């Protein structure tokens, strides 16, 4: 019986959408427009987030340079600190020999210039410390600097602060715009559904007298709203996907050349965007319908 | 099967539509509700259908106190009370058959049961021939018969009819009364509000008369009554 009722509701939802296709088309178009704007905002936010994330990951790692004549007792102390700290993800001891190897490798063809330094290696021993997040860096660096035997911990507080702030603002801005656009979409859908509901006021009234539950009455309208939202989302996804692929092809290489950052790959973007758009589409459809029905259900 | 215990209904605009009403209708009764316009007839029906809540007093339906039931159980109550209005309230884009079937679909009846019961009630109201017609192709009497078929298709224990003959000529009206009598004869309780003096006088059923919200007469086999000021 439950299953039959649900089947009935879905049928009626599709029927309502078809009967209402004129207004539906209008609201689908408006929602596509809203989603396209949202898409641009998302591309911007995700893109910038991507760049910021790239840069941030470089700051998640600090290198603790040790004094050459460090006492074993002090070395233990430092290692214990790293082991116990909740902010540290991993750490690794790097000997001066390993540091030199690494330097040689990074110098590439000119690495031979460093030959012979093995006997008089001026590079310090160090700990390579990977933190759980960039926001932990400041405290950990302060703690370690206070320990005996630490020579220096290079660290760029200003840049990190700025970066954290920028990414916070971008995320907040994106969120605000997204919320505003979602509200606009809910308004659009709820107006369309309101029209359907007004057309079917009689039907709703009769249904109530025959003993239909509110859920049963609401169901088809919600399904109709969700269908509108999903159709708009799918069309918007297709448009944005083509648009972004084109943009990516045209400017990705140039961008890398100028700023040495990449755009997000179209496949990654499409996946994220599809999930976001489909959820938003279905969500605004459902919420919009529920809003527009509230008044009619209190019979 | 329905009991009003000192029921008062005061609308939001402070109109007292029903004041301290006590009445009791038994299973299988046929009851006319008479009284001037604005006397409170429809209010009594709305209270039974839980469209309105009483301001004070108690309403018992089938032994259950429905005075303060939750919103969720209202649909269940309405399934046990069929309702017919003066204006039929049919869906114009559905055929006669579909209008009746609709009432069964809503409560999740099986297609098999729908195919069995809809023709049955259509033949009860003499509309088998019109099953595939649309409401705008029907006469007034036929339209009202469809709405009666819809009201009884789910086997309610009670049928409420608010001026069901109000829009019909006398001949068609008596045809509708015949059908309601048949339904009553099969055991369905009927409560009918009406202004039709000749119908009430000729049928000699129980009559409850209400005047400005007060029940002034409850007669076992009565007529329309002289003191009813009509409009
Ligand atoms: N929803 C409402 N809000 C406020 N007042 C109402 C409402 N419904 C009815 N009333 C008032 O309550 C009183 C009784 O109305 P009701 O509809 O019960 O009368 P009635 O006997 O059915 O009249 P009629 O024969 O004209 O149908 C009237 O004064 C009416 O104006
Ligand atoms: Mg009335």
JSON list of N, CA and C in Angstrom, two decimals, chain B residues 65-138:
[
{"chain": "B", "resi": 65, "resn": "UNK", "atom": "N", "xyz": [-13.07, 10.18, 21.28]},
{"chain": "B", "resi": 65, "resn": "UNK", "atom": "CA", "xyz": [-13.09, 11.62, 21.50]},
{"chain": "B", "resi": 65, "resn": "UNK", "atom": "C", "xyz": [-12.22, 12.29, 20.43]},
{"chain": "B", "resi": 66, "resn": "UNK", "atom": "N", "xyz": [-12.86, 13.04, 19.53]},
{"chain": "B", "resi": 66, "resn": "UNK", "atom": "CA", "xyz": [-12.07, 13.69, 18.47]},
{"chain": "B", "resi": 66, "resn": "UNK", "atom": "C", "xyz": [-11.93, 15.20, 18.72]},
{"chain": "B", "resi": 67, "resn": "UNK", "atom": "N", "xyz": [-12.24, 15.61, 19.95]},
{"chain": "B", "resi": 67, "resn": "UNK", "atom": "CA", "xyz": [-12.18, 17.04, 20.25]},
{"chain": "B", "resi": 67, "resn": "UNK", "atom": "C", "xyz": [-10.78, 17.61, 20.02]},
{"chain": "B", "resi": 68, "resn": "UNK", "atom": "N", "xyz": [-9.79, 16.89, 20.50]},
{"chain": "B", "resi": 68, "resn": "UNK", "atom": "CA", "xyz": [-8.43, 17.42, 20.41]},
{"chain": "B", "resi": 68, "resn": "UNK", "atom": "C", "xyz": [-7.47, 16.46, 19.72]},
{"chain": "B", "resi": 69, "resn": "UNK", "atom": "N", "xyz": [-7.90, 15.84, 18.65]},
{"chain": "B", "resi": 69, "resn": "UNK", "atom": "CA", "xyz": [-7.01, 14.89, 18.00]},
{"chain": "B", "resi": 69, "resn": "UNK", "atom": "C", "xyz": [-5.87, 15.64, 17.31]},
{"chain": "B", "resi": 70, "resn": "UNK", "atom": "N", "xyz": [-4.77, 14.93, 17.10]},
{"chain": "B", "resi": 70, "resn": "UNK", "atom": "CA", "xyz": [-3.62, 15.56, 16.43]},
{"chain": "B", "resi": 70, "resn": "UNK", "atom": "C", "xyz": [-3.94, 15.75, 14.96]},
{"chain": "B", "resi": 71, "resn": "UNK", "atom": "N", "xyz": [-3.20, 16.69, 14.36]},
{"chain": "B", "resi": 71, "resn": "UNK", "atom": "CA", "xyz": [-3.40, 16.98, 12.92]},
{"chain": "B", "resi": 71, "resn": "UNK", "atom": "C", "xyz": [-3.23, 15.72, 12.07]},
{"chain": "B", "resi": 72, "resn": "UNK", "atom": "N", "xyz": [-2.35, 14.84, 12.53]},
{"chain": "B", "resi": 72, "resn": "UNK", "atom": "CA", "xyz": [-2.04, 13.66, 11.72]},
{"chain": "B", "resi": 72, "resn": "UNK", "atom": "C", "xyz": [-3.21, 12.68, 11.63]},
{"chain": "B", "resi": 73, "resn": "UNK", "atom": "N", "xyz": [-4.06, 12.69, 12.64]},
{"chain": "B", "resi": 73, "resn": "UNK", "atom": "CA", "xyz": [-5.14, 11.70, 12.57]},
{"chain": "B", "resi": 73, "resn": "UNK", "atom": "C", "xyz": [-6.39, 12.25, 11.91]},
{"chain": "B", "resi": 74, "resn": "UNK", "atom": "N", "xyz": [-6.38, 13.52, 11.53]},
{"chain": "B", "resi": 74, "resn": "UNK", "atom": "CA", "xyz": [-7.55, 14.10, 10.86]},
{"chain": "B", "resi": 74, "resn": "UNK", "atom": "C", "xyz": [-7.90, 13.35, 9.56]},
{"chain": "B", "resi": 75, "resn": "UNK", "atom": "N", "xyz": [-6.91, 13.04, 8.70]},
{"chain": "B", "resi": 75, "resn": "UNK", "atom": "CA", "xyz": [-7.25, 12.29, 7.48]},
{"chain": "B", "resi": 75, "resn": "UNK", "atom": "C", "xyz": [-7.96, 10.98, 7.79]},
{"chain": "B", "resi": 76, "resn": "UNK", "atom": "N", "xyz": [-7.54, 10.31, 8.85]},
{"chain": "B", "resi": 76, "resn": "UNK", "atom": "CA", "xyz": [-8.16, 9.03, 9.20]},
{"chain": "B", "resi": 76, "resn": "UNK", "atom": "C", "xyz": [-9.63, 9.25, 9.56]},
{"chain": "B", "resi": 77, "resn": "UNK", "atom": "N", "xyz": [-9.90, 10.32, 10.32]},
{"chain": "B", "resi": 77, "resn": "UNK", "atom": "CA", "xyz": [-11.29, 10.63, 10.66]},
{"chain": "B", "resi": 77, "resn": "UNK", "atom": "C", "xyz": [-12.11, 10.88, 9.39]},
{"chain": "B", "resi": 78, "resn": "UNK", "atom": "N", "xyz": [-11.52, 11.65, 8.48]},
{"chain": "B", "resi": 78, "resn": "UNK", "atom": "CA", "xyz": [-12.28, 12.00, 7.26]},
{"chain": "B", "resi": 78, "resn": "UNK", "atom": "C", "xyz": [-12.57, 10.79, 6.39]},
{"chain": "B", "resi": 79, "resn": "UNK", "atom": "N", "xyz": [-11.75, 9.75, 6.52]},
{"chain": "B", "resi": 79, "resn": "UNK", "atom": "CA", "xyz": [-12.01, 8.56, 5.71]},
{"chain": "B", "resi": 79, "resn": "UNK", "atom": "C", "xyz": [-13.25, 7.83, 6.19]},
{"chain": "B", "resi": 80, "resn": "UNK", "atom": "N", "xyz": [-13.65, 8.08, 7.44]},
{"chain": "B", "resi": 80, "resn": "UNK", "atom": "CA", "xyz": [-14.84, 7.38, 7.93]},
{"chain": "B", "resi": 80, "resn": "UNK", "atom": "C", "xyz": [-16.08, 8.23, 7.77]},
{"chain": "B", "resi": 81, "resn": "UNK", "atom": "N", "xyz": [-15.93, 9.44, 7.24]},
{"chain": "B", "resi": 81, "resn": "UNK", "atom": "CA", "xyz": [-17.07, 10.33, 7.02]},
{"chain": "B", "resi": 81, "resn": "UNK", "atom": "C", "xyz": [-17.06, 10.84, 5.58]},
{"chain": "B", "resi": 82, "resn": "UNK", "atom": "N", "xyz": [-18.01, 10.36, 4.76]},
{"chain": "B", "resi": 82, "resn": "UNK", "atom": "CA", "xyz": [-18.09, 10.87, 3.39]},
{"chain": "B", "resi": 82, "resn": "UNK", "atom": "C", "xyz": [-18.77, 12.23, 3.40]},
{"chain": "B", "resi": 83, "resn": "UNK", "atom": "N", "xyz": [-18.45, 13.05, 2.40]},
{"chain": "B", "resi": 83, "resn": "UNK", "atom": "CA", "xyz": [-19.06, 14.38, 2.40]},
{"chain": "B", "resi": 83, "resn": "UNK", "atom": "C", "xyz": [-19.49, 14.80, 0.99]},
{"chain": "B", "resi": 84, "resn": "UNK", "atom": "N", "xyz": [-20.66, 15.45, 0.94]},
{"chain": "B", "resi": 84, "resn": "UNK", "atom": "CA", "xyz": [-21.24, 15.90, -0.33]},
{"chain": "B", "resi": 84, "resn": "UNK", "atom": "C", "xyz": [-21.62, 17.37, -0.19]},
{"chain": "B", "resi": 85, "resn": "UNK", "atom": "N", "xyz": [-21.26, 18.17, -1.19]},
{"chain": "B", "resi": 85, "resn": "UNK", "atom": "CA", "xyz": [-21.55, 19.60, -1.10]},
{"chain": "B", "resi": 85, "resn": "UNK", "atom": "C", "xyz": [-22.57, 20.03, -2.14]},
{"chain": "B", "resi": 86, "resn": "UNK", "atom": "N", "xyz": [-23.10, 21.22, -1.92]},
{"chain": "B", "resi": 86, "resn": "UNK", "atom": "CA", "xyz": [-24.07, 21.81, -2.85]},
{"chain": "B", "resi": 86, "resn": "UNK", "atom": "C", "xyz": [-23.47, 21.93, -4.25]},
{"chain": "B", "resi": 87, "resn": "UNK", "atom": "N", "xyz": [-22.16, 22.27, -4.31]},
{"chain": "B", "resi": 87, "resn": "UNK", "atom": "CA", "xyz": [-21.55, 22.55, -5.63]},
{"chain": "B", "resi": 87, "resn": "UNK", "atom": "C", "xyz": [-20.77, 21.34, -6.19]},
{"chain": "B", "resi": 88, "resn": "UNK", "atom": "N", "xyz": [-21.05, 20.16, -5.72]},
{"chain": "B", "resi": 88, "resn": "UNK", "atom": "CA", "xyz": [-20.49, 18.89, -6.24]},
{"chain": "B", "resi": 88, "resn": "UNK", "atom": "C", "xyz": [-18.98, 18.74, -6.06]},
{"chain": "B", "resi": 89, "resn": "UNK", "atom": "N", "xyz": [-18.22, 19.77, -6.38]},
{"chain": "B", "resi": 89, "resn": "UNK", "atom": "CA", "xyz": [-16.75, 19.74, -6.28]},
{"chain": "B", "resi": 89, "resn": "UNK", "atom": "C", "xyz": [-16.12, 18.55, -7.02]},
{"chain": "B", "resi": 90, "resn": "UNK", "atom": "N", "xyz": [-16.39, 18.47, -8.31]},
{"chain": "B", "resi": 90, "resn": "UNK", "atom": "CA", "xyz": [-15.76, 17.43, -9.12]},
{"chain": "B", "resi": 90, "resn": "UNK", "atom": "C", "xyz": [-14.53, 17.99, -9.81]},
{"chain": "B", "resi": 91, "resn": "UNK", "atom": "N", "xyz": [-13.63, 17.09, -10.17]},
{"chain": "B", "resi": 91, "resn": "UNK", "atom": "CA", "xyz": [-12.44, 17.53, -10.91]},
{"chain": "B", "resi": 91, "resn": "UNK", "atom": "C", "xyz": [-12.79, 17.53, -12.40]},
{"chain": "B", "resi": 92, "resn": "UNK", "atom": "N", "xyz": [-12.68, 18.71, -13.01]},
{"chain": "B", "resi": 92, "resn": "UNK", "atom": "CA", "xyz": [-13.17, 18.88, -14.38]},
{"chain": "B", "resi": 92, "resn": "UNK", "atom": "C", "xyz": [-12.34, 18.10, -15.41]},
{"chain": "B", "resi": 93, "resn": "UNK", "atom": "N", "xyz": [-11.08, 17.86, -15.10]},
{"chain": "B", "resi": 93, "resn": "UNK", "atom": "CA", "xyz": [-10.22, 17.20, -16.08]},
{"chain": "B", "resi": 93, "resn": "UNK", "atom": "C", "xyz": [-10.19, 15.67, -15.92]},
{"chain": "B", "resi": 94, "resn": "UNK", "atom": "N", "xyz": [-11.06, 15.16, -15.05]},
{"chain": "B", "resi": 94, "resn": "UNK", "atom": "CA", "xyz": [-11.15, 13.72, -14.88]},
{"chain": "B", "resi": 94, "resn": "UNK", "atom": "C", "xyz": [-12.56, 13.25, -15.25]},
{"chain": "B", "resi": 95, "resn": "UNK", "atom": "N", "xyz": [-12.63, 12.03, -15.77]},
{"chain": "B", "resi": 95, "resn": "UNK", "atom": "CA", "xyz": [-13.95, 11.48, -16.11]},
{"chain": "B", "resi": 95, "resn": "UNK", "atom": "C", "xyz": [-14.69, 11.13, -14.83]},
{"chain": "B", "resi": 96, "resn": "UNK", "atom": "N", "xyz": [-15.96, 10.77, -15.01]},
{"chain": "B", "resi": 96, "resn": "UNK", "atom": "CA", "xyz": [-16.79, 10.34, -13.89]},
{"chain": "B", "resi": 96, "resn": "UNK", "atom": "C", "xyz": [-16.10, 9.20, -13.15]},
{"chain": "B", "resi": 97, "resn": "UNK", "atom": "N", "xyz": [-15.67, 8.21, -13.92]},
{"chain": "B", "resi": 97, "resn": "UNK", "atom": "CA", "xyz": [-14.99, 7.06, -13.33]},
{"chain": "B", "resi": 97, "resn": "UNK", "atom": "C", "xyz": [-13.76, 7.51, -12.53]},
{"chain": "B", "resi": 98, "resn": "UNK", "atom": "N", "xyz": [-12.95, 8.36, -13.17]},
{"chain": "B", "resi": 98, "resn": "UNK", "atom": "CA", "xyz": [-11.70, 8.78, -12.51]},
{"chain": "B", "resi": 98, "resn": "UNK", "atom": "C", "xyz": [-11.96, 9.62, -11.27]},
{"chain": "B", "resi": 99, "resn": "UNK", "atom": "N", "xyz": [-13.02, 10.43, -11.31]},
{"chain": "B", "resi": 99, "resn": "UNK", "atom": "CA", "xyz": [-13.36, 11.23, -10.13]},
{"chain": "B", "resi": 99, "resn": "UNK", "atom": "C", "xyz": [-13.63, 10.34, -8.93]},
{"chain": "B", "resi": 100, "resn": "UNK", "atom": "N", "xyz": [-14.30, 9.23, -9.17]},
{"chain": "B", "resi": 100, "resn": "UNK", "atom": "CA", "xyz": [-14.61, 8.32, -8.07]},
{"chain": "B", "resi": 100, "resn": "UNK", "atom": "C", "xyz": [-13.37, 7.50, -7.68]},
{"chain": "B", "resi": 101, "resn": "UNK", "atom": "N", "xyz": [-12.66, 7.03, -8.70]},
{"chain": "B", "resi": 101, "resn": "UNK", "atom": "CA", "xyz": [-11.46, 6.21, -8.44]},
{"chain": "B", "resi": 101, "resn": "UNK", "atom": "C", "xyz": [-10.42, 7.00, -7.64]},
{"chain": "B", "resi": 102, "resn": "UNK", "atom": "N", "xyz": [-10.34, 8.29, -7.95]},
{"chain": "B", "resi": 102, "resn": "UNK", "atom": "CA", "xyz": [-9.43, 9.21, -7.28]},
{"chain": "B", "resi": 102, "resn": "UNK", "atom": "C", "xyz": [-9.51, 9.10, -5.74]},
{"chain": "B", "resi": 103, "resn": "UNK", "atom": "N", "xyz": [-10.74, 9.01, -5.23]},
{"chain": "B", "resi": 103, "resn": "UNK", "atom": "CA", "xyz": [-10.93, 8.93, -3.78]},
{"chain": "B", "resi": 103, "resn": "UNK", "atom": "C", "xyz": [-10.32, 7.65, -3.22]},
{"chain": "B", "resi": 104, "resn": "UNK", "atom": "N", "xyz": [-10.27, 6.60, -4.04]},
{"chain": "B", "resi": 104, "resn": "UNK", "atom": "CA", "xyz": [-9.69, 5.34, -3.57]},
{"chain": "B", "resi": 104, "resn": "UNK", "atom": "C", "xyz": [-8.17, 5.35, -3.72]},
{"chain": "B", "resi": 105, "resn": "UNK", "atom": "N", "xyz": [-7.70, 5.97, -4.80]},
{"chain": "B", "resi": 105, "resn": "UNK", "atom": "CA", "xyz": [-6.25, 6.04, -5.01]},
{"chain": "B", "resi": 105, "resn": "UNK", "atom": "C", "xyz": [-5.58, 6.77, -3.85]},
{"chain": "B", "resi": 106, "resn": "UNK", "atom": "N", "xyz": [-6.23, 7.85, -3.43]},
{"chain": "B", "resi": 106, "resn": "UNK", "atom": "CA", "xyz": [-5.67, 8.68, -2.38]},
{"chain": "B", "resi": 106, "resn": "UNK", "atom": "C", "xyz": [-5.36, 7.90, -1.12]},
{"chain": "B", "resi": 107, "resn": "UNK", "atom": "N", "xyz": [-6.20, 6.92, -0.80]},
{"chain": "B", "resi": 107, "resn": "UNK", "atom": "CA", "xyz": [-5.93, 6.19, 0.43]},
{"chain": "B", "resi": 107, "resn": "UNK", "atom": "C", "xyz": [-5.20, 4.88, 0.15]},
{"chain": "B", "resi": 108, "resn": "UNK", "atom": "N", "xyz": [-4.70, 4.74, -1.09]},
{"chain": "B", "resi": 108, "resn": "UNK", "atom": "CA", "xyz": [-3.81, 3.63, -1.40]},
{"chain": "B", "resi": 108, "resn": "UNK", "atom": "C", "xyz": [-4.51, 2.30, -1.65]},
{"chain": "B", "resi": 109, "resn": "UNK", "atom": "N", "xyz": [-5.76, 2.33, -2.12]},
{"chain": "B", "resi": 109, "resn": "UNK", "atom": "CA", "xyz": [-6.44, 1.08, -2.45]},
{"chain": "B", "resi": 109, "resn": "UNK", "atom": "C", "xyz": [-5.77, 0.41, -3.66]},
{"chain": "B", "resi": 110, "resn": "UNK", "atom": "N", "xyz": [-5.91, -0.89, -3.77]},
{"chain": "B", "resi": 110, "resn": "UNK", "atom": "CA", "xyz": [-5.28, -1.60, -4.88]},
{"chain": "B", "resi": 110, "resn": "UNK", "atom": "C", "xyz": [-6.09, -1.36, -6.17]},
{"chain": "B", "resi": 111, "resn": "UNK", "atom": "N", "xyz": [-5.41, -1.39, -7.32]},
{"chain": "B", "resi": 111, "resn": "UNK", "atom": "CA", "xyz": [-6.11, -1.20, -8.60]},
{"chain": "B", "resi": 111, "resn": "UNK", "atom": "C", "xyz": [-7.25, -2.21, -8.76]},
{"chain": "B", "resi": 112, "resn": "UNK", "atom": "N", "xyz": [-7.02, -3.40, -8.24]},
{"chain": "B", "resi": 112, "resn": "UNK", "atom": "CA", "xyz": [-8.04, -4.44, -8.37]},
{"chain": "B", "resi": 112, "resn": "UNK", "atom": "C", "xyz": [-9.30, -4.04, -7.61]},
{"chain": "B", "resi": 113, "resn": "UNK", "atom": "N", "xyz": [-9.09, -3.58, -6.39]},
{"chain": "B", "resi": 113, "resn": "UNK", "atom": "CA", "xyz": [-10.21, -3.16, -5.57]},
{"chain": "B", "resi": 113, "resn": "UNK", "atom": "C", "xyz": [-10.91, -1.96, -6.19]},
{"chain": "B", "resi": 114, "resn": "UNK", "atom": "N", "xyz": [-10.12, -1.06, -6.79]},
{"chain": "B", "resi": 114, "resn": "UNK", "atom": "CA", "xyz": [-10.70, 0.13, -7.44]},
{"chain": "B", "resi": 114, "resn": "UNK", "atom": "C", "xyz": [-11.57, -0.30, -8.62]},
{"chain": "B", "resi": 115, "resn": "UNK", "atom": "N", "xyz": [-11.05, -1.23, -9.42]},
{"chain": "B", "resi": 115, "resn": "UNK", "atom": "CA", "xyz": [-11.82, -1.70, -10.58]},
{"chain": "B", "resi": 115, "resn": "UNK", "atom": "C", "xyz": [-13.10, -2.42, -10.15]},
{"chain": "B", "resi": 116, "resn": "UNK", "atom": "N", "xyz": [-13.08, -2.96, -8.96]},
{"chain": "B", "resi": 116, "resn": "UNK", "atom": "CA", "xyz": [-14.27, -3.67, -8.50]},
{"chain": "B", "resi": 116, "resn": "UNK", "atom": "C", "xyz": [-15.31, -2.70, -7.93]},
{"chain": "B", "resi": 117, "resn": "UNK", "atom": "N", "xyz": [-14.84, -1.76, -7.10]},
{"chain": "B", "resi": 117, "resn": "UNK", "atom": "CA", "xyz": [-15.79, -0.94, -6.36]},
{"chain": "B", "resi": 117, "resn": "UNK", "atom": "C", "xyz": [-16.36, 0.24, -7.15]},
{"chain": "B", "resi": 118, "resn": "UNK", "atom": "N", "xyz": [-15.55, 0.85, -8.03]},
{"chain": "B", "resi": 118, "resn": "UNK", "atom": "CA", "xyz": [-16.04, 2.05, -8.72]},
{"chain": "B", "resi": 118, "resn": "UNK", "atom": "C", "xyz": [-17.27, 1.74, -9.58]},
{"chain": "B", "resi": 119, "resn": "UNK", "atom": "N", "xyz": [-17.25, 0.69, -10.41]},
{"chain": "B", "resi": 119, "resn": "UNK", "atom": "CA", "xyz": [-18.45, 0.37, -11.19]},
{"chain": "B", "resi": 119, "resn": "UNK", "atom": "C", "xyz": [-19.64, 0.07, -10.28]},
{"chain": "B", "resi": 120, "resn": "UNK", "atom": "N", "xyz": [-19.34, -0.53, -9.13]},
{"chain": "B", "resi": 120, "resn": "UNK", "atom": "CA", "xyz": [-20.41, -0.89, -8.22]},
{"chain": "B", "resi": 120, "resn": "UNK", "atom": "C", "xyz": [-21.13, 0.37, -7.71]},
{"chain": "B", "resi": 121, "resn": "UNK", "atom": "N", "xyz": [-20.36, 1.35, -7.21]},
{"chain": "B", "resi": 121, "resn": "UNK", "atom": "CA", "xyz": [-21.04, 2.54, -6.69]},
{"chain": "B", "resi": 121, "resn": "UNK", "atom": "C", "xyz": [-21.64, 3.36, -7.82]},
{"chain": "B", "resi": 122, "resn": "UNK", "atom": "N", "xyz": [-21.02, 3.33, -9.01]},
{"chain": "B", "resi": 122, "resn": "UNK", "atom": "CA", "xyz": [-21.62, 4.07, -10.12]},
{"chain": "B", "resi": 122, "resn": "UNK", "atom": "C", "xyz": [-22.98, 3.48, -10.48]},
{"chain": "B", "resi": 123, "resn": "UNK", "atom": "N", "xyz": [-23.10, 2.17, -10.36]},
{"chain": "B", "resi": 123, "resn": "UNK", "atom": "CA", "xyz": [-24.40, 1.59, -10.67]},
{"chain": "B", "resi": 123, "resn": "UNK", "atom": "C", "xyz": [-25.39, 1.88, -9.55]},
{"chain": "B", "resi": 124, "resn": "UNK", "atom": "N", "xyz": [-24.88, 1.99, -8.33]},
{"chain": "B", "resi": 124, "resn": "UNK", "atom": "CA", "xyz": [-25.76, 2.36, -7.21]},
{"chain": "B", "resi": 124, "resn": "UNK", "atom": "C", "xyz": [-26.39, 3.74, -7.43]},
{"chain": "B", "resi": 125, "resn": "UNK", "atom": "N", "xyz": [-25.66, 4.65, -8.06]},
{"chain": "B", "resi": 125, "resn": "UNK", "atom": "CA", "xyz": [-26.22, 5.98, -8.30]},
{"chain": "B", "resi": 125, "resn": "UNK", "atom": "C", "xyz": [-26.70, 6.12, -9.76]},
{"chain": "B", "resi": 126, "resn": "UNK", "atom": "N", "xyz": [-26.89, 5.01, -10.40]},
{"chain": "B", "resi": 126, "resn": "UNK", "atom": "CA", "xyz": [-27.42, 4.97, -11.78]},
{"chain": "B", "resi": 126, "resn": "UNK", "atom": "C", "xyz": [-26.58, 5.77, -12.77]},
{"chain": "B", "resi": 127, "resn": "UNK", "atom": "N", "xyz": [-25.28, 5.62, -12.72]},
{"chain": "B", "resi": 127, "resn": "UNK", "atom": "CA", "xyz": [-24.43, 6.39, -13.62]},
{"chain": "B", "resi": 127, "resn": "UNK", "atom": "C", "xyz": [-23.51, 5.50, -14.45]},
{"chain": "B", "resi": 128, "resn": "UNK", "atom": "N", "xyz": [-23.80, 4.20, -14.49]},
{"chain": "B", "resi": 128, "resn": "UNK", "atom": "CA", "xyz": [-22.92, 3.29, -15.22]},
{"chain": "B", "resi": 128, "resn": "UNK", "atom": "C", "xyz": [-22.70, 3.75, -16.66]},
{"chain": "B", "resi": 129, "resn": "UNK", "atom": "N", "xyz": [-23.75, 4.30, -17.25]},
{"chain": "B", "resi": 129, "resn": "UNK", "atom": "CA", "xyz": [-23.65, 4.72, -18.66]},
{"chain": "B", "resi": 129, "resn": "UNK", "atom": "C", "xyz": [-22.71, 5.91, -18.85]},
{"chain": "B", "resi": 130, "resn": "UNK", "atom": "N", "xyz": [-22.51, 6.69, -17.77]},
{"chain": "B", "resi": 130, "resn": "UNK", "atom": "CA", "xyz": [-21.78, 7.96, -17.91]},
{"chain": "B", "resi": 130, "resn": "UNK", "atom": "C", "xyz": [-20.34, 7.87, -17.42]},
{"chain": "B", "resi": 131, "resn": "UNK", "atom": "N", "xyz": [-19.87, 6.65, -17.18]},
{"chain": "B", "resi": 131, "resn": "UNK", "atom": "CA", "xyz": [-18.55, 6.49, -16.56]},
{"chain": "B", "resi": 131, "resn": "UNK", "atom": "C", "xyz": [-17.45, 7.27, -17.28]},
{"chain": "B", "resi": 132, "resn": "UNK", "atom": "N", "xyz": [-17.54, 7.34, -18.61]},
{"chain": "B", "resi": 132, "resn": "UNK", "atom": "CA", "xyz": [-16.46, 7.99, -19.35]},
{"chain": "B", "resi": 132, "resn": "UNK", "atom": "C", "xyz": [-16.74, 9.45, -19.70]},
{"chain": "B", "resi": 133, "resn": "UNK", "atom": "N", "xyz": [-17.84, 9.99, -19.19]},
{"chain": "B", "resi": 133, "resn": "UNK", "atom": "CA", "xyz": [-18.15, 11.39, -19.46]},
{"chain": "B", "resi": 133, "resn": "UNK", "atom": "C", "xyz": [-17.33, 12.30, -18.54]},
{"chain": "B", "resi": 134, "resn": "UNK", "atom": "N", "xyz": [-17.15, 13.55, -18.98]},
{"chain": "B", "resi": 134, "resn": "UNK", "atom": "CA", "xyz": [-16.49, 14.53, -18.13]},
{"chain": "B", "resi": 134, "resn": "UNK", "atom": "C", "xyz": [-17.56, 15.37, -17.42]},
{"chain": "B", "resi": 135, "resn": "UNK", "atom": "N", "xyz": [-17.23, 15.96, -16.28]},
{"chain": "B", "resi": 135, "resn": "UNK", "atom": "CA", "xyz": [-18.23, 16.68, -15.49]},
{"chain": "B", "resi": 135, "resn": "UNK", "atom": "C", "xyz": [-19.00, 17.72, -16.28]},
{"chain": "B", "resi": 136, "resn": "UNK", "atom": "N", "xyz": [-18.35, 18.41, -17.25]},
{"chain": "B", "resi": 136, "resn": "UNK", "atom": "CA", "xyz": [-19.11, 19.45, -17.96]},
{"chain": "B", "resi": 136, "resn": "UNK", "atom": "C", "xyz": [-20.09, 18.86, -18.98]},
{"chain": "B", "resi": 137, "resn": "UNK", "atom": "N", "xyz": [-20.09, 17.56, -19.09]},
{"chain": "B", "resi": 137, "resn": "UNK", "atom": "CA", "xyz": [-21.06, 16.92, -19.98]},
{"chain": "B", "resi": 137, "resn": "UNK", "atom": "C", "xyz": [-22.25, 16.36, -19.20]},
{"chain": "B", "resi": 138, "resn": "UNK", "atom": "N", "xyz": [-22.29, 16.68, -17.88]},
{"chain": "B", "resi": 138, "resn": "UNK", "atom": "CA", "xyz": [-23.33, 16.09, -17.04]},
{"chain": "B", "resi": 138, "resn": "UNK", "atom": "C", "xyz": [-24.38, 17.12, -16.65]}
]
